[in-house]
mmCIF file of C-alpha atoms in Angstrom:
data_model
loop_
_atom_site.group_PDB
_atom_site.id
_atom_site.type_symbol
_atom_site.label_atom_id
_atom_site.label_comp_id
_atom_site.label_asym_id
_atom_site.label_seq_id
_atom_site.Cartn_x
_atom_site.Cartn_y
_atom_site.Cartn_z
ATOM 1 C CA MET Z 1 -33.314 -43.406 11.507
ATOM 2 C CA SER Z 2 -30.835 -45.758 13.123
ATOM 3 C CA VAL Z 3 -28.471 -44.673 15.874
ATOM 4 C CA MET Z 4 -25.531 -45.126 13.489
ATOM 5 C CA LYS Z 5 -27.071 -42.824 10.854
ATOM 6 C CA THR Z 6 -27.923 -40.253 13.511
ATOM 7 C CA LEU Z 7 -24.365 -40.254 14.876
ATOM 8 C CA PHE Z 8 -22.940 -40.011 11.364
ATOM 9 C CA ALA Z 9 -25.262 -37.099 10.509
ATOM 10 C CA ALA Z 10 -24.295 -35.339 13.743
ATOM 11 C CA ALA Z 11 -20.581 -35.877 13.066
ATOM 12 C CA VAL Z 12 -20.899 -34.476 9.532
ATOM 13 C CA ALA Z 13 -22.840 -31.468 10.818
ATOM 14 C CA ALA Z 14 -20.272 -30.827 13.568
ATOM 15 C CA SER Z 15 -17.314 -31.074 11.191
ATOM 16 C CA THR Z 16 -19.001 -28.603 8.850
ATOM 17 C CA LEU Z 17 -19.506 -26.122 11.675
ATOM 18 C CA VAL Z 18 -15.868 -26.441 12.708
ATOM 19 C CA ALA Z 19 -14.492 -26.136 9.163
ATOM 20 C CA VAL Z 20 -16.472 -23.066 8.063
ATOM 21 C CA PRO Z 21 -14.956 -20.570 10.543
ATOM 22 C CA ALA Z 22 -11.429 -21.691 9.635
ATOM 23 C CA PHE Z 23 -12.028 -20.901 5.969
ATOM 24 C CA ALA Z 24 -13.942 -17.720 6.788
ATOM 25 C CA GLN Z 25 -10.873 -16.391 8.615
ATOM 26 C CA GLN Z 26 -8.438 -17.427 5.898
ATOM 27 C CA ALA Z 27 -6.093 -14.633 4.800
ATOM 28 C CA PRO Z 28 -6.144 -13.652 1.139
ATOM 29 C CA LEU Z 29 -3.455 -15.262 -1.022
ATOM 30 C CA SER Z 30 -1.799 -11.856 -1.380
ATOM 31 C CA GLN Z 31 -0.925 -12.141 2.329
ATOM 32 C CA GLU Z 32 0.283 -15.770 2.224
ATOM 33 C CA LYS Z 33 4.030 -15.255 2.843
ATOM 34 C CA TYR Z 34 5.285 -18.633 1.610
ATOM 35 C CA ILE Z 35 3.485 -18.290 -1.721
ATOM 36 C CA ASN Z 36 4.400 -14.651 -2.253
ATOM 37 C CA ASP Z 37 8.062 -15.183 -1.359
ATOM 38 C CA ARG Z 38 8.337 -17.950 -3.952
ATOM 39 C CA LEU Z 39 6.608 -15.920 -6.649
ATOM 40 C CA ILE Z 40 8.923 -12.998 -5.932
ATOM 41 C CA ALA Z 41 11.971 -15.292 -6.114
ATOM 42 C CA ALA Z 42 10.798 -16.654 -9.464
ATOM 43 C CA ARG Z 43 10.351 -13.100 -10.782
ATOM 44 C CA ILE Z 44 13.842 -12.114 -9.620
ATOM 45 C CA ALA Z 45 15.335 -15.151 -11.360
ATOM 46 C CA ASP Z 46 13.368 -14.341 -14.509
ATOM 47 C CA ARG Z 47 14.752 -10.784 -14.545
ATOM 48 C CA VAL Z 48 18.311 -12.038 -14.016
ATOM 49 C CA ARG Z 49 18.098 -14.554 -16.850
ATOM 50 C CA ARG Z 50 16.517 -11.996 -19.213
ATOM 51 C CA GLU Z 51 19.115 -9.307 -18.491
ATOM 52 C CA CYS Z 52 22.256 -11.406 -18.056
ATOM 53 C CA PRO Z 53 23.404 -13.289 -21.159
ATOM 54 C CA THR Z 54 25.311 -15.904 -19.147
ATOM 55 C CA TYR Z 55 22.204 -17.191 -17.334
ATOM 56 C CA GLY Z 56 19.302 -19.209 -18.615
ATOM 57 C CA ALA Z 57 16.143 -20.544 -17.025
ATOM 58 C CA ARG Z 58 15.419 -23.991 -15.679
ATOM 59 C CA MET Z 59 11.945 -23.965 -17.230
ATOM 60 C CA VAL Z 60 10.926 -27.534 -16.392
ATOM 61 C CA TYR Z 61 11.991 -26.973 -12.790
ATOM 62 C CA ALA Z 62 10.061 -23.670 -12.683
ATOM 63 C CA TRP Z 63 6.972 -25.404 -14.031
ATOM 64 C CA GLY Z 64 7.281 -28.085 -11.354
ATOM 65 C CA GLN Z 65 7.660 -25.445 -8.651
ATOM 66 C CA ALA Z 66 4.538 -23.673 -9.921
ATOM 67 C CA ARG Z 67 2.576 -26.928 -9.681
ATOM 68 C CA ALA Z 68 3.941 -27.555 -6.172
ATOM 69 C CA LEU Z 69 2.940 -24.043 -5.139
ATOM 70 C CA LYS Z 70 -0.589 -24.626 -6.414
ATOM 71 C CA ARG Z 71 -0.778 -27.904 -4.462
ATOM 72 C CA TYR Z 72 0.429 -26.032 -1.385
ATOM 73 C CA ALA Z 73 -2.320 -23.411 -1.787
ATOM 74 C CA LEU Z 74 -4.971 -26.081 -2.312
ATOM 75 C CA GLY Z 75 -3.688 -27.895 0.763
ATOM 76 C CA LYS Z 76 -4.044 -24.692 2.780
ATOM 77 C CA GLY Z 77 -7.713 -24.616 1.805
ATOM 78 C CA TYR Z 78 -7.678 -22.097 -1.035
ATOM 79 C CA SER Z 79 -9.999 -22.934 -3.908
ATOM 80 C CA GLU Z 80 -9.099 -23.150 -7.594
ATOM 81 C CA ALA Z 81 -11.162 -19.982 -8.104
ATOM 82 C CA GLN Z 82 -9.204 -18.111 -5.399
ATOM 83 C CA ILE Z 83 -5.893 -19.240 -6.881
ATOM 84 C CA ASP Z 84 -6.935 -18.235 -10.408
ATOM 85 C CA ALA Z 85 -8.200 -14.852 -9.195
ATOM 86 C CA PHE Z 86 -4.905 -14.226 -7.386
ATOM 87 C CA LEU Z 87 -2.819 -15.212 -10.411
ATOM 88 C CA ASP Z 88 -4.987 -13.070 -12.714
ATOM 89 C CA SER Z 89 -4.885 -10.039 -10.402
ATOM 90 C CA LYS Z 90 -3.067 -7.143 -12.065
ATOM 91 C CA GLU Z 91 -2.698 -5.480 -8.667
ATOM 92 C CA ASP Z 92 -0.987 -8.522 -7.139
ATOM 93 C CA LYS Z 93 1.231 -8.954 -10.189
ATOM 94 C CA LYS Z 94 2.334 -5.316 -9.942
ATOM 95 C CA ARG Z 95 3.034 -5.732 -6.221
ATOM 96 C CA ILE Z 96 5.117 -8.881 -6.747
ATOM 97 C CA TYR Z 97 7.041 -7.264 -9.606
ATOM 98 C CA ALA Z 98 7.671 -4.136 -7.512
ATOM 99 C CA VAL Z 99 9.070 -6.176 -4.605
ATOM 100 C CA ALA Z 100 11.306 -8.096 -7.027
ATOM 101 C CA GLU Z 101 12.532 -4.864 -8.640
ATOM 102 C CA ASP Z 102 13.257 -3.351 -5.230
ATOM 103 C CA TYR Z 103 15.300 -6.428 -4.307
ATOM 104 C CA LEU Z 104 17.272 -6.227 -7.550
ATOM 105 C CA LYS Z 105 17.909 -2.518 -7.076
ATOM 106 C CA ARG Z 106 19.118 -3.050 -3.500
ATOM 107 C CA LYS Z 107 21.475 -5.773 -4.779
ATOM 108 C CA GLY Z 108 22.955 -3.389 -7.364
ATOM 109 C CA ALA Z 109 20.979 -4.018 -10.571
ATOM 110 C CA LYS Z 110 21.099 -1.135 -13.017
ATOM 111 C CA LYS Z 111 18.866 -0.800 -16.054
ATOM 112 C CA GLY Z 112 20.834 -1.509 -19.220
ATOM 113 C CA ASP Z 113 23.796 -2.959 -17.298
ATOM 114 C CA ALA Z 114 23.799 -6.699 -17.956
ATOM 115 C CA GLN Z 115 26.841 -7.241 -15.734
ATOM 116 C CA SER Z 116 24.974 -5.870 -12.705
ATOM 117 C CA PHE Z 117 22.332 -8.579 -13.196
ATOM 118 C CA CYS Z 118 25.014 -11.226 -13.766
ATOM 119 C CA ALA Z 119 26.615 -10.216 -10.473
ATOM 120 C CA ILE Z 120 23.292 -10.752 -8.705
ATOM 121 C CA GLY Z 121 22.978 -14.177 -10.314
ATOM 122 C CA ASP Z 122 26.494 -14.998 -9.134
ATOM 123 C CA GLN Z 123 25.612 -13.849 -5.583
ATOM 124 C CA GLU Z 124 22.471 -15.982 -5.579
ATOM 125 C CA PHE Z 125 24.440 -19.032 -6.719
ATOM 126 C CA ALA Z 126 27.139 -18.417 -4.114
ATOM 127 C CA SER Z 127 24.536 -18.271 -1.341
ATOM 128 C CA LYS Z 128 22.654 -21.275 -2.782
ATOM 129 C CA SER Z 129 19.419 -19.307 -2.610
ATOM 130 C CA TYR Z 130 15.988 -20.384 -3.788
ATOM 131 C CA ILE Z 131 16.317 -17.773 -6.543
ATOM 132 C CA ALA Z 132 19.368 -19.599 -7.906
ATOM 133 C CA THR Z 133 17.403 -22.835 -8.266
ATOM 134 C CA PHE Z 134 15.560 -21.276 -11.222
ATOM 135 C CA LEU Z 135 18.786 -20.352 -13.034
ATOM 136 C CA VAL Z 136 21.394 -22.219 -15.030
ATOM 137 C CA LYS Z 137 24.760 -20.978 -16.320
ATOM 138 C CA LYS Z 138 24.956 -21.061 -20.101
#
């Protein structure tokens, strides 16, 4: 084996040893704040647009944000299988929905009161929040 091949083999082996511990210590997606915050925001916007008749969804934008979020997760080293498992997890979905519902409740949302959801949409627009980016006035 030539010196060049030996050095290349050693470099590949060393990079593998360095990369494995980083992935082994990777937090589960359910603990990835950036991803979870954006999924919660999307859920809040979805609830506002479903409950308030004056708001609609920016579906193409939401789809683009979902793709960007997947690219972000892949870039952080999560695999397609990990991402799919997270998105298919009923437990994680319930947790995200519960956080979104708590936020809505704290902001004044009341079941069956469309105006309370419209007021939240108005507040989100006024503060130019990430939640508002998913909504459009009808």
